Coordinates of C-alpha atoms and ligand atoms in Angstrom, one line a residue:
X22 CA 3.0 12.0 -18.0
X23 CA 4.1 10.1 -15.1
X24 CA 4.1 11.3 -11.4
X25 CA 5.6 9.9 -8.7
X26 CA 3.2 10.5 -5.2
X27 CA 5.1 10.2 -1.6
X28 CA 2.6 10.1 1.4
X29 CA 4.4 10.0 4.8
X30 CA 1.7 12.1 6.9
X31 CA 0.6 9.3 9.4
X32 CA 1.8 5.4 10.1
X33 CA 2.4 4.8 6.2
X34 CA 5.1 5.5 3.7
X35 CA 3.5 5.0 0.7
X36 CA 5.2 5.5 -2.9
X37 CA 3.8 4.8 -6.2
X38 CA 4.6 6.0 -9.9
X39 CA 1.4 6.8 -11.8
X40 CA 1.1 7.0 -15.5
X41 CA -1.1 9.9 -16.4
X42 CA -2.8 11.0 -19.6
X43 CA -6.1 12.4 -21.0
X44 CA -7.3 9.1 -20.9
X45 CA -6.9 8.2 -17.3
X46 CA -3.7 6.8 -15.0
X47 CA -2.4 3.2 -14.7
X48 CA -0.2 2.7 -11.7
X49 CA 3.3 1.4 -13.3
X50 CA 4.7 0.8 -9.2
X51 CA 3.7 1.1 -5.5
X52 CA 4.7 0.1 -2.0
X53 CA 3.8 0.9 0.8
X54 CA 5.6 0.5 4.6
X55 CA 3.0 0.1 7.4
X56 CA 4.1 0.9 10.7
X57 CA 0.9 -0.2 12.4
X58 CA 2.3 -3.3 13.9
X59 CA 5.0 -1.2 16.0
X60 CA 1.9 1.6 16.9
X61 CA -0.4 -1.1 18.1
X62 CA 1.8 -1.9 20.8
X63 CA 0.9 2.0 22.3
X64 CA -2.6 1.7 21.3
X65 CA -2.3 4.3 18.9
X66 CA 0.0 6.8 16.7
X67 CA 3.2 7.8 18.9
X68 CA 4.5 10.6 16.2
X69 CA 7.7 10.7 17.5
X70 CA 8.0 7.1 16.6
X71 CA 6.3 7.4 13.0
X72 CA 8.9 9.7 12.5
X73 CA 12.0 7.6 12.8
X74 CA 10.1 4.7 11.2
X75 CA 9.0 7.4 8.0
X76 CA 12.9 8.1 7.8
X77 CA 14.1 4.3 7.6
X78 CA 11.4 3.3 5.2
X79 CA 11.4 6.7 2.4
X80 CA 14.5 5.7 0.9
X81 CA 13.8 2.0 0.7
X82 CA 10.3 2.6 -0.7
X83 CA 11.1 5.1 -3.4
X84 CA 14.0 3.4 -5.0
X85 CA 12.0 -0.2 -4.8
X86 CA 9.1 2.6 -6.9
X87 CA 11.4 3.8 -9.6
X88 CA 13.4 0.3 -9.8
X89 CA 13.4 0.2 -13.8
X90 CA 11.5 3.3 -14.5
X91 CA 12.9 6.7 -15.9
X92 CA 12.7 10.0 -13.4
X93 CA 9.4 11.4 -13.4
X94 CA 8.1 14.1 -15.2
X95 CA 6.5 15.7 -11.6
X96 CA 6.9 14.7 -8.2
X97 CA 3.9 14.9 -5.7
X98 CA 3.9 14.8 -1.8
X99 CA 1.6 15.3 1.6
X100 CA 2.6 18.2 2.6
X101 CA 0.0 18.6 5.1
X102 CA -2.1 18.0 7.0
X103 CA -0.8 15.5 9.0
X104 CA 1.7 14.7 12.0
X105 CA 4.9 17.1 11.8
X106 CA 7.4 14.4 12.2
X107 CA 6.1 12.4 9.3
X108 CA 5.6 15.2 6.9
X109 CA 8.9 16.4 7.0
X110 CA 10.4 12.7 5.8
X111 CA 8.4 12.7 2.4
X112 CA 8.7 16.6 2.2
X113 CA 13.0 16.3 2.5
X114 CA 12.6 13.6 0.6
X115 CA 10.4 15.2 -2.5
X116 CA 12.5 17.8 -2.3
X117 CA 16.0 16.8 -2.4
X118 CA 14.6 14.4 -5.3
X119 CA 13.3 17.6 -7.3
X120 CA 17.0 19.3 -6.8
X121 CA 18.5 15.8 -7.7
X122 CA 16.5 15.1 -10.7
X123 CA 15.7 18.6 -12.0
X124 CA 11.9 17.5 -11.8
X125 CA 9.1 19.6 -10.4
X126 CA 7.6 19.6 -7.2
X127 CA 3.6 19.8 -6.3
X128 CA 3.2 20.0 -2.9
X129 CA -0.3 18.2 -2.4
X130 CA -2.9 18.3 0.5
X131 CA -3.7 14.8 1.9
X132 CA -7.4 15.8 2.1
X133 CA -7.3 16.4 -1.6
X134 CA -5.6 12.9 -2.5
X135 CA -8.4 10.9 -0.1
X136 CA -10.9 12.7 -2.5
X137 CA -9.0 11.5 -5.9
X138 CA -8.4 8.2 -4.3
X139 CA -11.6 7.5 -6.4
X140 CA -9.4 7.6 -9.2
X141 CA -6.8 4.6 -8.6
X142 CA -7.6 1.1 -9.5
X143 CA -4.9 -1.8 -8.6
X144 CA -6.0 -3.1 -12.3
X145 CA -3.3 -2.1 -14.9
X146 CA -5.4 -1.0 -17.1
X147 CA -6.4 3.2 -18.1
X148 CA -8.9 4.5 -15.7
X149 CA -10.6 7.3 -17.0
X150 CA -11.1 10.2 -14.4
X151 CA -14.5 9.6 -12.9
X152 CA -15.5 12.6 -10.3
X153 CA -18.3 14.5 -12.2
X154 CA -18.6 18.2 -10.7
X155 CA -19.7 19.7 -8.9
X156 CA -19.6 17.3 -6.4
X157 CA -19.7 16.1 -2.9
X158 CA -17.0 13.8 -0.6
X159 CA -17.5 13.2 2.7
X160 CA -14.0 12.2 3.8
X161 CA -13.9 10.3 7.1
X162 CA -10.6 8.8 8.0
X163 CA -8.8 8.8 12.0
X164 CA -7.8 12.1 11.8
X165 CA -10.4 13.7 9.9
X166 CA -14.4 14.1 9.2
X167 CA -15.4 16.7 6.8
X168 CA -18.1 17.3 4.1
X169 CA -16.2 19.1 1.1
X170 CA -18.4 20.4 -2.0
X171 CA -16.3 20.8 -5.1
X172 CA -18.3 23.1 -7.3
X173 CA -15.3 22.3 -10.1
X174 CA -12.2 20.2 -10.2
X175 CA -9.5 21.8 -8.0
X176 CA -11.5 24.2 -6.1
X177 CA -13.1 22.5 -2.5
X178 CA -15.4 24.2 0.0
X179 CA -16.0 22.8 3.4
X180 CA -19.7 22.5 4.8
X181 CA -19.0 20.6 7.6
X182 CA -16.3 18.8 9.6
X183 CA -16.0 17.2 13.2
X184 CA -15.9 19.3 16.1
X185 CA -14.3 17.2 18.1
X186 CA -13.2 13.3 17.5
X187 CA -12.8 11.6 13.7
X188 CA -15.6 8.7 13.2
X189 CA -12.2 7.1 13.0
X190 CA -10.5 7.8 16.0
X191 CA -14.3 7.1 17.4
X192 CA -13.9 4.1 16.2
X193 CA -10.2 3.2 17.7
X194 CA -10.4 4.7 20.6
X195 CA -13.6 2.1 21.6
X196 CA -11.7 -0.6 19.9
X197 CA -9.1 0.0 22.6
X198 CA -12.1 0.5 25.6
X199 CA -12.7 -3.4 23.9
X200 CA -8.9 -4.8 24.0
X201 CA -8.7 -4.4 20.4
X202 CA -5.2 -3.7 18.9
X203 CA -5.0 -0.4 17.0
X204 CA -6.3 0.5 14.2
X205 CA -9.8 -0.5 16.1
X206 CA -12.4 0.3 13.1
X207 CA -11.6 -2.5 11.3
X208 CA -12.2 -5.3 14.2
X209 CA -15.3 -3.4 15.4
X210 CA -16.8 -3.7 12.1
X211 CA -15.9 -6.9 11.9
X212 CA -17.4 -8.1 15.2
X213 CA -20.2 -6.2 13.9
X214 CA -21.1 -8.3 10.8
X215 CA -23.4 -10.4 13.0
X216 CA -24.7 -8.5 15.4
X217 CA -28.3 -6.6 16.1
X218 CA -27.9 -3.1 15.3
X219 CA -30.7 -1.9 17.5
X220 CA -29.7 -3.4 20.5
X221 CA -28.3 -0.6 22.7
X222 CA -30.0 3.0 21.7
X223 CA -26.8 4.7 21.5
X224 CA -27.0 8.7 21.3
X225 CA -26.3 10.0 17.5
X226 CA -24.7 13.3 18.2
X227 CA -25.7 16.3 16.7
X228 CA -28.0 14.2 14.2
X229 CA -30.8 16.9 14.2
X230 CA -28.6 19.8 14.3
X231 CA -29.1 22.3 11.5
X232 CA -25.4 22.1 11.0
X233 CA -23.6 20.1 9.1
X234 CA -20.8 19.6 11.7
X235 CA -20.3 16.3 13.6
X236 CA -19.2 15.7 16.9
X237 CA -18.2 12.0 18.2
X238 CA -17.0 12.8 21.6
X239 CA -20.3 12.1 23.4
X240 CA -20.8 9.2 21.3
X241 CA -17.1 8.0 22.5
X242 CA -18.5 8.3 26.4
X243 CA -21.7 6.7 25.7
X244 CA -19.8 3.8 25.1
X245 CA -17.8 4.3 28.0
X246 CA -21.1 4.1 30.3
X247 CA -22.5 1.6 28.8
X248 CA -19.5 -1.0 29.2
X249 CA -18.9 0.6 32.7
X250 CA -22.9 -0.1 33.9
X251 CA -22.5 -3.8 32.3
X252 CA -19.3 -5.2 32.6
X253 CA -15.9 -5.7 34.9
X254 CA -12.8 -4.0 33.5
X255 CA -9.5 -5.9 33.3
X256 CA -7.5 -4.6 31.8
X257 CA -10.2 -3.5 28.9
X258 CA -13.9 -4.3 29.1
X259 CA -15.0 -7.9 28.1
X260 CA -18.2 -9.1 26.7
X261 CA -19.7 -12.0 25.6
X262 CA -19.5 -13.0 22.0
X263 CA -23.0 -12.2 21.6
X264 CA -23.1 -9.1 23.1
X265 CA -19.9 -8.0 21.7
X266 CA -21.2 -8.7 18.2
X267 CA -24.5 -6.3 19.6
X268 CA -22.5 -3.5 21.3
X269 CA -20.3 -3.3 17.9
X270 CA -23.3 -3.3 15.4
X271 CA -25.2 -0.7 17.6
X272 CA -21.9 1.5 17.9
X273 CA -21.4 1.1 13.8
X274 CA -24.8 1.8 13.2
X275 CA -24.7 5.1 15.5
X276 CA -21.8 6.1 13.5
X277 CA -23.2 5.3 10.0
X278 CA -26.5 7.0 11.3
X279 CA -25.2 10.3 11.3
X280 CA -22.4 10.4 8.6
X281 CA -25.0 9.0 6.1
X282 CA -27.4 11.8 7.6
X283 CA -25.4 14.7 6.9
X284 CA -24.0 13.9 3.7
X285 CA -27.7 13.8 2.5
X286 CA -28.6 16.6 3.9
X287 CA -25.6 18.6 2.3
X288 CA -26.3 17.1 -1.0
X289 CA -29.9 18.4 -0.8
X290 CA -28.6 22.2 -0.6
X291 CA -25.6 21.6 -4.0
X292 CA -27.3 18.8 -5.9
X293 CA -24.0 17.4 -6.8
X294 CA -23.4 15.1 -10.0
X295 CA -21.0 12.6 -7.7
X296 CA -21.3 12.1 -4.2
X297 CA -17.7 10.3 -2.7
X298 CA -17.3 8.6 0.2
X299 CA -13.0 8.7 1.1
X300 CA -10.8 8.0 3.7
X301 CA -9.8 5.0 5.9
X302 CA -13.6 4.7 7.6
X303 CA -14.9 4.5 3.9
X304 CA -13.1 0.7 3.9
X305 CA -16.6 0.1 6.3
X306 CA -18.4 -2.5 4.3
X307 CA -21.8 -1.4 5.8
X308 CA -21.2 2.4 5.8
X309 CA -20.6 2.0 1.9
X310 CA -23.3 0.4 1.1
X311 CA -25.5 1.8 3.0
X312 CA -24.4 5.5 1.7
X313 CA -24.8 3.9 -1.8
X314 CA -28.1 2.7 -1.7
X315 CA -29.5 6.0 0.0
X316 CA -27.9 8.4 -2.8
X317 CA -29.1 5.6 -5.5
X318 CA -32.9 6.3 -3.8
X319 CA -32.6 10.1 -3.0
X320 CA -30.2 11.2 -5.6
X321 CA -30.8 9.0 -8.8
X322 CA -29.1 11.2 -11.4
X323 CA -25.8 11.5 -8.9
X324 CA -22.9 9.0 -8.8
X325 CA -21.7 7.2 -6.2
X326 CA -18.3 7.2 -5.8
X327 CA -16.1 5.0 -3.3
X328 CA -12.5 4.0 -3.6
X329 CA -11.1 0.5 -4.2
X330 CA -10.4 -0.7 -0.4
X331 CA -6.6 -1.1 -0.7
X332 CA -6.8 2.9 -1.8
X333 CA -9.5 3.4 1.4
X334 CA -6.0 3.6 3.7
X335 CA -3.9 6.4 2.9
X336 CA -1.3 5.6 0.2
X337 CA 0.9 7.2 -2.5
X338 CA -1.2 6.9 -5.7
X339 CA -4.3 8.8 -4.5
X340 CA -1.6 11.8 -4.2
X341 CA 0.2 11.7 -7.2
X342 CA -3.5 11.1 -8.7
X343 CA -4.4 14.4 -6.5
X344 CA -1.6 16.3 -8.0
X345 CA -2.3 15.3 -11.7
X346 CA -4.6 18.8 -12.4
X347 CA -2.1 21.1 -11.3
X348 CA 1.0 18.8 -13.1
X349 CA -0.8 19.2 -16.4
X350 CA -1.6 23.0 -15.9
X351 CA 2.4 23.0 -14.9
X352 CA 1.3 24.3 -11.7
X353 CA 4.8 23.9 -10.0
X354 CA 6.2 25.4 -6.6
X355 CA 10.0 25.8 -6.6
X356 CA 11.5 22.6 -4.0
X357 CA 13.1 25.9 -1.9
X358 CA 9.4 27.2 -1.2
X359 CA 8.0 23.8 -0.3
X360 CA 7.2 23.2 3.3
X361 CA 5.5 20.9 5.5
X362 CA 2.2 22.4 7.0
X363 CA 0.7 19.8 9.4
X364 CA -2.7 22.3 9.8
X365 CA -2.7 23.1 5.9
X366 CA -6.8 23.2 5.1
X367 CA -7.8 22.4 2.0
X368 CA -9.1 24.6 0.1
X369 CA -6.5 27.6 1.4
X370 CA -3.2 28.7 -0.2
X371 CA -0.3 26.8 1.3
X372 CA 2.5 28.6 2.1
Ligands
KG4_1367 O1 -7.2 7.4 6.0 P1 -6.5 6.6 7.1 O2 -5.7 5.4 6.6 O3 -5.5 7.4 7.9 C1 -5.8 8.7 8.3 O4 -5.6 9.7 7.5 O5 -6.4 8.9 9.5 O6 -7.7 6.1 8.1 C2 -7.4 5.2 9.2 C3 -8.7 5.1 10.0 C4 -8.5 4.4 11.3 O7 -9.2 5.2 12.3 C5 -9.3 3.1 11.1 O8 -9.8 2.6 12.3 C6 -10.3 3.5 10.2 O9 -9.7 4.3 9.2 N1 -10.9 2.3 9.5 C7 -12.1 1.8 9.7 C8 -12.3 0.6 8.9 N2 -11.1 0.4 8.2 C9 -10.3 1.4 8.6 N3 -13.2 2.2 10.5 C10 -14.3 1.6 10.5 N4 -14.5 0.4 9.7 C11 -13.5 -0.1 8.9 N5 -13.8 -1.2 8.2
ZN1368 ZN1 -5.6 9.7 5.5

């Protein structure tokens, strides 16, 4: 069965045509159209402007996709959550595809495709479906940080999300205190490689709270201080290498601390048979291996689960992959009834 996934729900239009059986998927075409280098220039997402870039690049992307291939046998798309403007592209386009073609629709949650991102390998070769239920994802990505328990395939319970911030918009919106372009994760981590971790204590919110909720707010204005109380501002803060390398390794670290925490700690109350790390913060070299090793010591009879980095970011595979349960099941919502939901939670019925 092949499915063709569309994810438009932030800064990337991402296509790709999955070939799906009992046996696992092989990707057969994908492409993706960043629009990061226009965002950077604002320091961040301007949704208004994702929009108009989402509407240039869907037809482009999908007929490069389905250049040589027959029509689908389902078609998959974000249909929330995610920014309004950029839903609405892939959900048009899904849609006036499914009336075109006569192919079925599966309106897919994006939280859902991060967590069968675990699925997709760039090899072309058949990967067998790995998840083993129940089990247990933290997804942490710059919109979202939640710890989902999946008891059995399709069905997803949340013990925990961010009360405030995403790790990942934690992570940009210091990279931007620093001068870094957006996305900021990625050059933190980077400046991080060689620092000391333990060189400035910063706070790691709501660590010893019973809950497993997050909240990276306070963490945000720690930083804040701290560059304030030892450095000039220009037009962003600037350190010296060394101590760049230091603040970034300690802010990482602080981060990691309580992501790694919590996921534990959640896995201790549903001892799941896999344990996922998704989203665009799971491309963190240090935060994957450290989660990795902790789950291989605590948890030795779970798997660890991570995704390829390429499928890390968000992209069109992991949602066709998402979608593949309910496509077999023929689990298919008429293209008139399909909307865009930009606040759909997973886990609850989408309108
Ligand atoms: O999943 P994604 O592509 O988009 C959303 O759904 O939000 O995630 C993007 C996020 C950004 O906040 C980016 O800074 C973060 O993932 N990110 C990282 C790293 N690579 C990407 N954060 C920390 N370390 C990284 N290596
Ligand atoms: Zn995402």
């Amino acid at each position: 069965m092949n499915i063709l996934g569309i994810e438009s729900s932030c800064d990337d239009t991402s296509v790709a045509l999955l070939d799906y059986s009992d046996d696992g998927l092989t990707i057969l075409a994908e492409k993706t159209a960043s629009q990061i280098d226009v965002h950077k220039v604002y320091g961040g997402v301007v949704p208004e402007i994702a929009g108009r870039l989402h509407a240039e690049a869907i037809t482009p992307v999908i007929e490069a996709v389905m250049s040589g291939h027959d029509k689908p046998d389902a078609i998959a798309v974000t249909s929330g959550p995610g920014l309004i403007t950029g839903l609405l592209v892939g959900v048009e386009a899904a849609k006036t595809l499914s009336y075109l073609w006569d192919v079925p629709l599966i309106p897919t949650n994006h939280i859902a495709g991060h967590i069968h991102s675990v699925e997709v390998k760039s090899e072309k070769e058949k990967v067998k479906n790995s998840i083993v239920f129940p089990a247990l994802a933290l997804v942490v990505s710059g919109g979202h940080t939640e710890i989902i328990f999946m008891p059995e395939d399709g069905v997803y319970e949340k013990m925990g999300k961010t009360r405030d911030d995403a790790a990942g918009e934690c992570f940009d919106k210091v990279g931007k205190l620093l001068g870094f372009d957006y996305p900021g994760g990625p050059k933190i981590s980077l400046a991080a490689k060689d620092g000391n971790p333990a060189a400035i204590a910063f706070p790691r919110p709501m660590m010893d709270d019973p809950s497993l909720n997050f909240s990276f707010a306070g963490l945000k204005t720690a930083a804040l201080y701290w560059l304030q109380n030892h450095t000039a501002k220009s037009s962003s803060y600037h350190l010296e290498p060394k101590t760049l390398q230091d603040f970034c390794a300690s802010f990482e670290q602080a981060i990691i601390d309580v992501l790694i925490a919590k996921t534990l700690r959640a896995a201790e109350t549903c001892t799941p048979k896999s344990i996922l790390l998704v989203g665009g913060v799971s491309a963190n070299k240090k935060l994957r291996e450290t989660l990795q090793q902790r789950v291989a010591k605590q948890f030795p009879d779970a798997i660890f689960l991570t995704p390829e980095p390429k499928y890390c970011m968000d992209n069109g595979a992991m949602i066709a992959a998402a979608a593949y349960r309910e496509a077999k099941q023929k689990h298919f919502t008429p293209w008139r009834a399909v909307v865009a939901d930009p606040n759909w939670e997973l886990g609850e019925t989408h309108t």
